[in-house]
Amino acid sequence: MKIKFSDNFLFGTATAAHQIEGDNKWNDWWYYEQVGKLPYKSGKACNHWELYRDDIELMAELGYNAYRFSIEWSRIFPEEGKFNEEAFNRYREIIELLLEKGITPSVTLHHFTSPLWFMRKGGFAKEENLKYWEQYVDKAADLLKGVKLVATFNEPMVYVMMGYLTAYWPPFWGDAEKAFTVEANILRAHRIAHELLSGKFEVGIVKSLPLIRPLSPASAEVAREVDNLQNWYFLDAVFSGELKTPFGTVRTGEGDADFIGVNYYTLHLIGNVDPVEGLYRYDFGGYGRTQMGWKICPEGIYAVLKEASRYERPIYVTENGIATLNDAERIDFIARHLYHVARALRDGVDVRGYFYWSLMDNYEWDKGFEPKFGLVEVGANFRRIPRESARFYGTVTRERRLELNHGEEPTP
Ligand code: FCB
């Protein structure tokens, strides 16, 4: 069967500063990498900080018309009140090069990493620290000229869960009640950034939205609450200003989002546990097929896109991808997910773009360089080697259509 996408649909790839740039020495992740609290060091990562011109050239050659990346707060403000003009100018150059090549930039302001000095003051756990965030956002307003899409935060709930609830990631907290305080402050930070930047840019939020379902009918109610806690209460609060948490409702202030970014990878099946526990205790349906152990569930993207359309805002699939050593599997993954994105479009969901994670293999946080998410392999001396999937995706983006050989997918 054939699928057709409109001419203005964005087809891009996604990356994040700490995962590709290299030498991001001023943030909390780098610090914990050095002191041995994290199993892998990002080091030079993909050396994108030096090879950015080649990378943009490559994207253009491959035919992608959009690119999502993040700017690193700690490069722009390595110390409290100290502005780094060189970093600012480098990001400017990246944006200008993208625009020159006709690639629509989509920029994330916070993608998991924060300046070490900010974290030493308590980071997002303290509401009074939002003044530092405001200074950064203010600078970003100058930096981002010409950019269309600006996302304030990447996956706020993943950030909160990994760093403050399970304590697998910096800053290794492990305190459920405080985790929800951090979530509330991130909502406030989003509101501040939206107020400062909206009008000049389309300012949205990027949310991880796994498909969350009960392991058996007996856990239907728990699964619904986990789904709300992980996927929807945050988004509800962006608009309503009231954040529901297991510890009561917190007033964060009414705000807005000009678009919703959906990061979709997999399905979480929830058993009979406490809903807060359900945030990090789940099952991938008996088998994990990717290098991350994540189940491949293409029809889930249709379900979450439909559910996210309740906010009546444009939606971008800001991340979708697979870590695999088998590139044919990547091609199949992309085709199947795009099929379900097309179904959502056909059913009236306002999806305006799709960004594959990731342009190239990179530093996958606490998993290091092992998982291969890239359309492009990074070889010795950082050589970029496009895989077959990079060409396949390029053909899709140029022709704006796709043929599926395996017929209809099941409907969730
Ligand atoms: C997402 C992150 C991204 C990357 C992918 C695999 O949760 O936003 O940085 O690590 O997962």
Short mmCIF file of C-alpha atoms and ligand atoms in Angstrom, two decimals:
data_model
loop_
_atom_site.label_atom_id
_atom_site.label_comp_id
_atom_site.label_asym_id
_atom_site.label_seq_id
_atom_site.Cartn_x
_atom_site.Cartn_y
_atom_site.Cartn_z
CA MET A 1 0.00 0.00 0.00
CA LYS A 2 1.08 3.60 -0.68
CA ILE A 3 1.26 6.47 1.81
CA LYS A 4 1.52 10.12 0.76
CA PHE A 5 2.67 13.05 2.90
CA SER A 6 1.92 16.71 2.14
CA ASP A 7 4.61 19.01 0.73
CA ASN A 8 4.98 20.98 3.94
CA PHE A 9 5.36 17.95 6.21
CA LEU A 10 8.74 18.12 7.98
CA PHE A 11 11.01 15.12 7.72
CA GLY A 12 14.06 15.42 9.90
CA THR A 13 16.38 13.80 12.37
CA ALA A 14 16.98 14.58 16.04
CA THR A 15 20.03 14.87 18.28
CA ALA A 16 20.94 16.44 21.63
CA ALA A 17 23.97 18.55 22.56
CA HIS A 18 25.56 16.32 25.18
CA GLN A 19 25.10 13.21 23.07
CA ILE A 20 26.92 14.48 19.97
CA GLU A 21 28.96 17.64 20.56
CA GLY A 22 31.80 16.37 22.74
CA ASP A 23 33.66 18.12 25.56
CA ASN A 24 30.55 19.42 27.27
CA LYS A 25 32.59 20.03 30.38
CA TRP A 26 30.41 22.41 32.28
CA ASN A 27 27.29 20.37 32.92
CA ASP A 28 26.19 17.92 35.60
CA TRP A 29 26.47 14.82 33.37
CA TRP A 30 30.09 15.53 32.56
CA TYR A 31 30.83 15.97 36.24
CA TYR A 32 29.25 12.63 37.20
CA GLU A 33 31.00 10.93 34.28
CA GLN A 34 34.36 12.11 35.63
CA VAL A 35 33.77 11.11 39.24
CA GLY A 36 32.68 7.62 38.16
CA LYS A 37 29.00 7.85 39.12
CA LEU A 38 28.06 7.13 35.51
CA PRO A 39 29.29 4.01 33.71
CA TYR A 40 30.43 5.74 30.49
CA LYS A 41 32.12 9.00 29.54
CA SER A 42 30.83 11.11 26.68
CA GLY A 43 34.33 12.47 25.91
CA LYS A 44 34.44 13.78 22.36
CA ALA A 45 31.06 12.11 21.63
CA CYS A 46 30.63 12.50 17.84
CA ASN A 47 32.89 15.56 17.76
CA HIS A 48 30.00 17.49 16.26
CA TRP A 49 31.21 20.71 17.89
CA GLU A 50 33.99 20.66 15.29
CA LEU A 51 32.29 18.74 12.50
CA TYR A 52 28.98 20.63 12.45
CA ARG A 53 29.52 21.93 8.92
CA ASP A 54 30.03 18.43 7.53
CA ASP A 55 27.02 17.14 9.44
CA ILE A 56 24.73 19.82 8.07
CA GLU A 57 26.11 19.24 4.59
CA LEU A 58 25.37 15.54 4.98
CA MET A 59 21.78 16.14 6.10
CA ALA A 60 21.21 18.33 3.07
CA GLU A 61 22.76 15.73 0.77
CA LEU A 62 20.58 13.01 2.21
CA GLY A 63 17.53 15.17 1.57
CA TYR A 64 16.20 15.84 5.07
CA ASN A 65 14.32 19.15 5.38
CA ALA A 66 14.30 19.57 9.16
CA TYR A 67 16.66 19.05 12.09
CA ARG A 68 15.97 18.96 15.80
CA PHE A 69 18.91 19.63 18.12
CA SER A 70 19.50 21.18 21.52
CA ILE A 71 21.60 24.08 22.68
CA GLU A 72 23.68 23.54 25.78
CA TRP A 73 22.91 26.03 28.53
CA SER A 74 26.21 25.24 30.27
CA ARG A 75 28.22 26.16 27.17
CA ILE A 76 26.50 29.52 26.92
CA PHE A 77 26.74 30.16 30.69
CA PRO A 78 29.64 27.97 31.93
CA GLU A 79 29.66 29.84 35.24
CA GLU A 80 27.06 31.88 37.03
CA GLY A 81 26.70 35.19 35.19
CA LYS A 82 29.56 34.38 32.77
CA PHE A 83 28.46 34.46 29.15
CA ASN A 84 30.46 32.56 26.52
CA GLU A 85 30.26 34.48 23.27
CA GLU A 86 32.15 31.88 21.27
CA ALA A 87 29.58 29.19 22.05
CA PHE A 88 26.77 31.62 21.28
CA ASN A 89 28.32 32.40 17.89
CA ARG A 90 28.85 28.73 17.06
CA TYR A 91 25.17 28.00 17.63
CA ARG A 92 24.30 31.04 15.51
CA GLU A 93 26.44 29.66 12.73
CA ILE A 94 24.76 26.26 12.97
CA ILE A 95 21.33 27.89 12.68
CA GLU A 96 22.40 30.04 9.73
CA LEU A 97 23.91 27.07 7.90
CA LEU A 98 20.72 25.07 8.37
CA LEU A 99 18.60 27.93 7.06
CA GLU A 100 20.92 28.36 4.08
CA LYS A 101 20.43 24.70 3.21
CA GLY A 102 16.65 24.93 3.52
CA ILE A 103 16.62 22.76 6.64
CA THR A 104 14.03 23.87 9.22
CA PRO A 105 15.70 24.06 12.65
CA SER A 106 13.85 22.91 15.73
CA VAL A 107 15.75 23.79 18.90
CA THR A 108 15.39 22.36 22.39
CA LEU A 109 16.52 24.56 25.28
CA HIS A 110 16.94 21.82 27.88
CA HIS A 111 17.74 18.23 26.95
CA PHE A 112 18.54 16.52 30.28
CA THR A 113 21.79 18.38 31.06
CA SER A 114 22.12 21.51 33.22
CA PRO A 115 25.06 23.72 34.18
CA LEU A 116 26.92 22.28 37.15
CA TRP A 117 26.82 25.66 38.95
CA PHE A 118 23.02 25.70 38.60
CA MET A 119 22.71 22.16 39.97
CA ARG A 120 24.97 23.04 42.89
CA LYS A 121 22.40 25.67 43.84
CA GLY A 122 19.70 22.99 43.83
CA GLY A 123 18.73 23.18 40.14
CA PHE A 124 15.03 22.86 39.41
CA ALA A 125 14.29 21.65 42.93
CA LYS A 126 14.21 25.29 44.04
CA GLU A 127 11.70 27.70 42.62
CA GLU A 128 13.94 30.71 43.28
CA ASN A 129 16.50 29.24 40.85
CA LEU A 130 14.14 29.89 37.96
CA LYS A 131 15.67 33.36 37.69
CA TYR A 132 18.79 31.73 36.24
CA TRP A 133 16.68 29.83 33.73
CA GLU A 134 15.06 33.14 32.78
CA GLN A 135 18.47 34.70 32.06
CA TYR A 136 19.32 31.80 29.79
CA VAL A 137 16.00 31.97 27.95
CA ASP A 138 16.47 35.69 27.46
CA LYS A 139 19.83 35.10 25.73
CA ALA A 140 18.32 32.28 23.73
CA ALA A 141 15.82 34.75 22.27
CA ASP A 142 18.73 36.49 20.43
CA LEU A 143 20.43 33.27 19.55
CA LEU A 144 17.40 31.66 17.94
CA LYS A 145 16.60 34.25 15.28
CA GLY A 146 15.23 32.50 12.19
CA VAL A 147 14.27 29.34 14.08
CA LYS A 148 10.70 28.14 13.67
CA LEU A 149 10.21 25.63 16.46
CA VAL A 150 11.53 26.00 19.98
CA ALA A 151 10.95 23.33 22.60
CA THR A 152 11.53 24.37 26.20
CA PHE A 153 12.18 20.94 27.74
CA ASN A 154 12.88 17.48 26.41
CA GLU A 155 10.95 14.75 28.20
CA PRO A 156 10.42 16.46 31.56
CA MET A 157 8.94 13.34 33.15
CA VAL A 158 11.84 11.13 32.05
CA TYR A 159 14.20 13.74 33.49
CA VAL A 160 12.26 13.76 36.76
CA MET A 161 11.88 10.00 36.96
CA MET A 162 15.46 9.10 36.10
CA GLY A 163 17.15 11.83 38.12
CA TYR A 164 14.85 12.31 41.10
CA LEU A 165 12.73 9.18 41.47
CA THR A 166 14.77 6.12 40.49
CA ALA A 167 18.06 7.99 40.89
CA TYR A 168 19.68 6.21 37.93
CA TRP A 169 20.74 9.54 36.41
CA PRO A 170 22.14 12.81 37.72
CA PRO A 171 21.54 14.24 40.24
CA PHE A 172 20.79 10.78 41.74
CA TRP A 173 18.13 11.85 44.23
CA GLY A 174 15.56 9.12 44.81
CA ASP A 175 12.79 10.95 46.66
CA ALA A 176 9.30 10.64 45.17
CA GLU A 177 7.80 13.66 46.86
CA LYS A 178 10.67 15.93 45.85
CA ALA A 179 10.54 14.54 42.32
CA PHE A 180 7.09 16.04 41.89
CA THR A 181 8.36 19.39 43.23
CA VAL A 182 10.93 19.34 40.44
CA GLU A 183 8.17 18.54 37.96
CA ALA A 184 6.14 21.52 39.20
CA ASN A 185 9.13 23.85 38.85
CA ILE A 186 9.79 22.62 35.33
CA LEU A 187 6.19 23.48 34.49
CA ARG A 188 6.82 26.97 35.87
CA ALA A 189 10.05 27.19 33.85
CA HIS A 190 8.15 26.18 30.72
CA ARG A 191 5.55 28.86 31.39
CA ILE A 192 8.26 31.52 31.85
CA ALA A 193 9.95 30.53 28.58
CA HIS A 194 6.67 30.43 26.71
CA GLU A 195 5.80 33.92 27.92
CA LEU A 196 9.23 35.27 26.90
CA LEU A 197 9.51 33.59 23.51
CA SER A 198 6.08 32.94 22.10
CA GLY A 199 5.15 35.27 19.27
CA LYS A 200 8.75 35.30 18.08
CA PHE A 201 8.83 31.51 17.77
CA GLU A 202 6.47 28.59 18.02
CA VAL A 203 7.21 27.46 21.55
CA GLY A 204 6.25 23.96 22.58
CA ILE A 205 7.15 21.13 24.89
CA VAL A 206 8.57 17.72 24.01
CA LYS A 207 7.01 14.86 25.94
CA SER A 208 7.94 11.22 26.02
CA LEU A 209 4.69 9.34 25.41
CA PRO A 210 5.10 5.58 25.58
CA LEU A 211 1.92 3.60 25.04
CA ILE A 212 0.89 2.54 28.57
CA ARG A 213 -1.44 -0.42 28.93
CA PRO A 214 -2.34 -2.97 31.65
CA LEU A 215 -0.47 -6.27 31.77
CA SER A 216 -3.82 -7.96 32.45
CA PRO A 217 -7.39 -6.74 33.03
CA ALA A 218 -6.71 -6.84 36.78
CA SER A 219 -4.28 -3.92 36.54
CA ALA A 220 -6.41 -1.71 34.28
CA GLU A 221 -6.96 0.93 36.93
CA VAL A 222 -3.30 1.13 37.99
CA ALA A 223 -2.25 1.37 34.36
CA ARG A 224 -4.64 4.27 33.80
CA GLU A 225 -3.14 6.15 36.75
CA VAL A 226 0.43 5.42 35.62
CA ASP A 227 -0.53 6.65 32.14
CA ASN A 228 -1.87 9.86 33.67
CA LEU A 229 1.13 10.37 35.95
CA GLN A 230 3.67 9.76 33.24
CA ASN A 231 2.00 10.97 30.09
CA TRP A 232 -0.89 13.34 30.67
CA TYR A 233 -0.89 15.21 34.02
CA PHE A 234 2.14 17.22 32.95
CA LEU A 235 0.54 18.24 29.65
CA ASP A 236 -2.79 18.96 31.36
CA ALA A 237 -0.97 21.26 33.78
CA VAL A 238 0.77 23.20 30.98
CA PHE A 239 -2.67 24.53 30.06
CA SER A 240 -4.63 24.38 33.31
CA GLY A 241 -1.91 25.52 35.69
CA GLU A 242 -2.85 22.76 38.14
CA LEU A 243 -0.52 19.77 38.43
CA LYS A 244 -2.02 16.58 39.81
CA THR A 245 0.50 14.47 41.74
CA PRO A 246 0.16 11.50 44.11
CA PHE A 247 0.85 14.00 46.89
CA GLY A 248 -1.91 16.43 45.98
CA THR A 249 -2.52 19.16 43.43
CA VAL A 250 0.12 21.85 42.95
CA ARG A 251 -0.61 25.26 41.45
CA THR A 252 1.94 26.01 38.73
CA GLY A 253 0.16 28.78 36.84
CA GLU A 254 -1.76 28.68 33.59
CA GLY A 255 0.30 28.68 30.45
CA ASP A 256 0.34 27.42 26.94
CA ALA A 257 2.27 25.44 24.35
CA ASP A 258 2.18 26.31 20.66
CA PHE A 259 2.88 22.72 19.73
CA ILE A 260 3.36 19.35 21.35
CA GLY A 261 6.41 17.26 20.56
CA VAL A 262 5.82 13.53 20.91
CA ASN A 263 8.73 11.18 21.54
CA TYR A 264 7.52 7.68 20.92
CA TYR A 265 9.56 4.48 21.16
CA THR A 266 7.70 1.68 22.87
CA LEU A 267 4.94 0.12 24.96
CA HIS A 268 4.94 -0.18 28.77
CA LEU A 269 2.77 -2.89 30.30
CA ILE A 270 1.80 -2.27 33.90
CA GLY A 271 1.13 -4.92 36.51
CA ASN A 272 -0.46 -4.55 39.92
CA VAL A 273 1.92 -2.13 41.59
CA ASP A 274 1.66 1.21 43.28
CA PRO A 275 1.18 3.81 40.48
CA VAL A 276 4.37 5.70 41.42
CA GLU A 277 6.26 2.42 41.19
CA GLY A 278 4.53 1.76 37.88
CA LEU A 279 6.45 4.71 36.46
CA TYR A 280 9.62 2.63 36.49
CA ARG A 281 8.38 -0.97 36.90
CA TYR A 282 6.92 -2.24 33.71
CA ASP A 283 7.16 -4.96 31.18
CA PHE A 284 7.83 -4.79 27.46
CA GLY A 285 5.31 -7.50 26.64
CA GLY A 286 7.47 -10.57 27.10
CA TYR A 287 10.22 -9.69 24.71
CA GLY A 288 12.48 -6.75 24.04
CA ARG A 289 13.69 -6.59 20.51
CA THR A 290 15.93 -3.56 20.33
CA GLN A 291 19.39 -3.07 21.81
CA MET A 292 17.67 -1.06 24.53
CA GLY A 293 15.42 -4.02 25.31
CA TRP A 294 12.41 -2.02 24.13
CA LYS A 295 9.52 -3.73 22.42
CA ILE A 296 8.71 -2.59 18.91
CA CYS A 297 5.08 -1.51 18.82
CA PRO A 298 4.43 0.62 15.72
CA GLU A 299 0.67 0.84 16.21
CA GLY A 300 1.28 2.54 19.56
CA ILE A 301 2.35 5.73 17.83
CA TYR A 302 -1.12 6.00 16.32
CA ALA A 303 -2.74 5.64 19.74
CA VAL A 304 -0.60 8.25 21.50
CA LEU A 305 -0.90 10.74 18.64
CA LYS A 306 -4.66 10.41 18.79
CA GLU A 307 -4.64 10.89 22.55
CA ALA A 308 -2.30 13.88 22.35
CA SER A 309 -4.64 15.57 19.88
CA ARG A 310 -6.98 16.32 22.79
CA TYR A 311 -4.96 19.52 23.45
CA GLU A 312 -5.83 20.85 20.00
CA ARG A 313 -2.30 21.93 19.20
CA PRO A 314 -0.10 21.00 16.24
CA ILE A 315 1.91 17.87 16.93
CA TYR A 316 5.40 16.91 15.82
CA VAL A 317 6.87 13.46 16.30
CA THR A 318 10.08 14.87 17.76
CA GLU A 319 11.70 11.45 18.32
CA ASN A 320 11.12 7.93 17.08
CA GLY A 321 13.88 5.45 16.47
CA ILE A 322 15.47 2.09 17.08
CA ALA A 323 18.80 0.94 18.48
CA THR A 324 19.84 -2.03 16.39
CA LEU A 325 22.83 -3.63 14.70
CA ASN A 326 20.55 -4.75 11.88
CA ASP A 327 19.96 -1.81 9.57
CA ALA A 328 17.21 -3.61 7.62
CA GLU A 329 15.29 -3.68 10.88
CA ARG A 330 15.69 0.12 11.11
CA ILE A 331 14.20 0.56 7.63
CA ASP A 332 11.27 -1.62 8.58
CA PHE A 333 10.85 0.28 11.87
CA ILE A 334 10.69 3.65 10.12
CA ALA A 335 8.28 2.44 7.45
CA ARG A 336 5.90 0.88 9.96
CA HIS A 337 5.88 3.89 12.25
CA LEU A 338 5.35 6.29 9.36
CA TYR A 339 2.43 4.16 8.27
CA HIS A 340 0.76 4.73 11.64
CA VAL A 341 1.62 8.44 11.59
CA ALA A 342 -0.15 8.55 8.22
CA ARG A 343 -3.16 6.81 9.75
CA ALA A 344 -3.31 9.45 12.47
CA LEU A 345 -3.14 12.17 9.80
CA ARG A 346 -5.90 10.51 7.84
CA ASP A 347 -8.01 10.46 11.01
CA GLY A 348 -7.63 14.20 11.42
CA VAL A 349 -4.70 14.46 13.88
CA ASP A 350 -2.70 17.60 13.09
CA VAL A 351 0.77 16.00 12.78
CA ARG A 352 3.19 18.34 11.04
CA GLY A 353 6.49 16.52 11.09
CA TYR A 354 8.54 13.47 11.98
CA PHE A 355 12.10 13.45 13.35
CA TYR A 356 14.00 10.18 13.39
CA TRP A 357 16.22 9.61 16.46
CA SER A 358 18.99 9.87 15.56
CA LEU A 359 20.97 11.36 12.72
CA MET A 360 24.02 9.39 13.86
CA ASP A 361 25.14 6.90 16.50
CA ASN A 362 25.89 8.79 19.69
CA TYR A 363 26.37 8.78 23.46
CA GLU A 364 23.23 7.11 24.79
CA TRP A 365 23.37 8.45 28.37
CA ASP A 366 23.97 5.66 30.92
CA LYS A 367 24.21 3.09 28.09
CA GLY A 368 27.23 4.73 26.47
CA PHE A 369 28.05 4.20 22.80
CA GLU A 370 26.74 0.63 22.51
CA PRO A 371 23.18 1.30 21.27
CA LYS A 372 23.20 2.19 17.58
CA PHE A 373 20.31 4.52 16.85
CA GLY A 374 21.97 6.26 13.90
CA LEU A 375 21.00 6.52 10.28
CA VAL A 376 24.67 7.36 9.98
CA GLU A 377 27.42 5.28 11.55
CA VAL A 378 30.27 7.09 13.28
CA GLY A 379 33.45 5.26 12.38
CA ALA A 380 37.13 5.67 13.27
CA ASN A 381 38.25 9.31 13.48
CA PHE A 382 34.59 10.30 13.64
CA ARG A 383 34.07 9.43 10.00
CA ARG A 384 30.40 9.64 9.02
CA ILE A 385 29.21 6.56 7.17
CA PRO A 386 25.58 6.74 6.02
CA ARG A 387 23.76 3.45 6.35
CA GLU A 388 21.27 2.07 3.86
CA SER A 389 18.51 3.39 6.17
CA ALA A 390 19.86 6.95 5.76
CA ARG A 391 19.32 6.67 1.99
CA PHE A 392 15.96 4.97 2.43
CA TYR A 393 14.78 7.78 4.71
CA GLY A 394 16.17 10.33 2.25
CA THR A 395 14.07 8.83 -0.53
CA VAL A 396 10.97 9.00 1.66
CA THR A 397 11.64 12.64 2.51
CA ARG A 398 12.28 13.62 -1.11
CA GLU A 399 9.40 11.72 -2.65
CA ARG A 400 7.12 12.33 0.33
CA ARG A 401 5.66 8.90 -0.11
CA LEU A 402 6.27 5.41 1.04
CA GLU A 403 5.27 1.97 -0.05
CA LEU A 404 4.57 -0.71 2.52
CA ASN A 405 5.14 -4.31 1.52
CA HIS A 406 3.66 -5.96 4.52
CA GLY A 407 0.07 -4.83 4.20
CA GLU A 408 -2.06 -3.41 6.95
CA GLU A 409 -0.81 -3.16 10.51
CA PRO A 410 -3.08 -4.16 13.37
CA THR A 411 -5.19 -1.41 14.84
CA PRO A 412 -4.68 -0.87 18.57
C1 FCB B 1 15.00 9.73 24.57
C2 FCB B 1 15.93 10.89 24.73
C3 FCB B 1 17.06 10.93 23.73
C4 FCB B 1 17.61 9.55 23.43
C5 FCB B 1 16.49 8.59 23.12
C6 FCB B 1 16.95 7.20 22.78
O1 FCB B 1 14.38 9.45 25.78
O2 FCB B 1 15.23 12.11 24.63
O3 FCB B 1 18.05 11.80 24.21
O4 FCB B 1 18.42 9.13 24.44
O5 FCB B 1 15.60 8.52 24.18
#
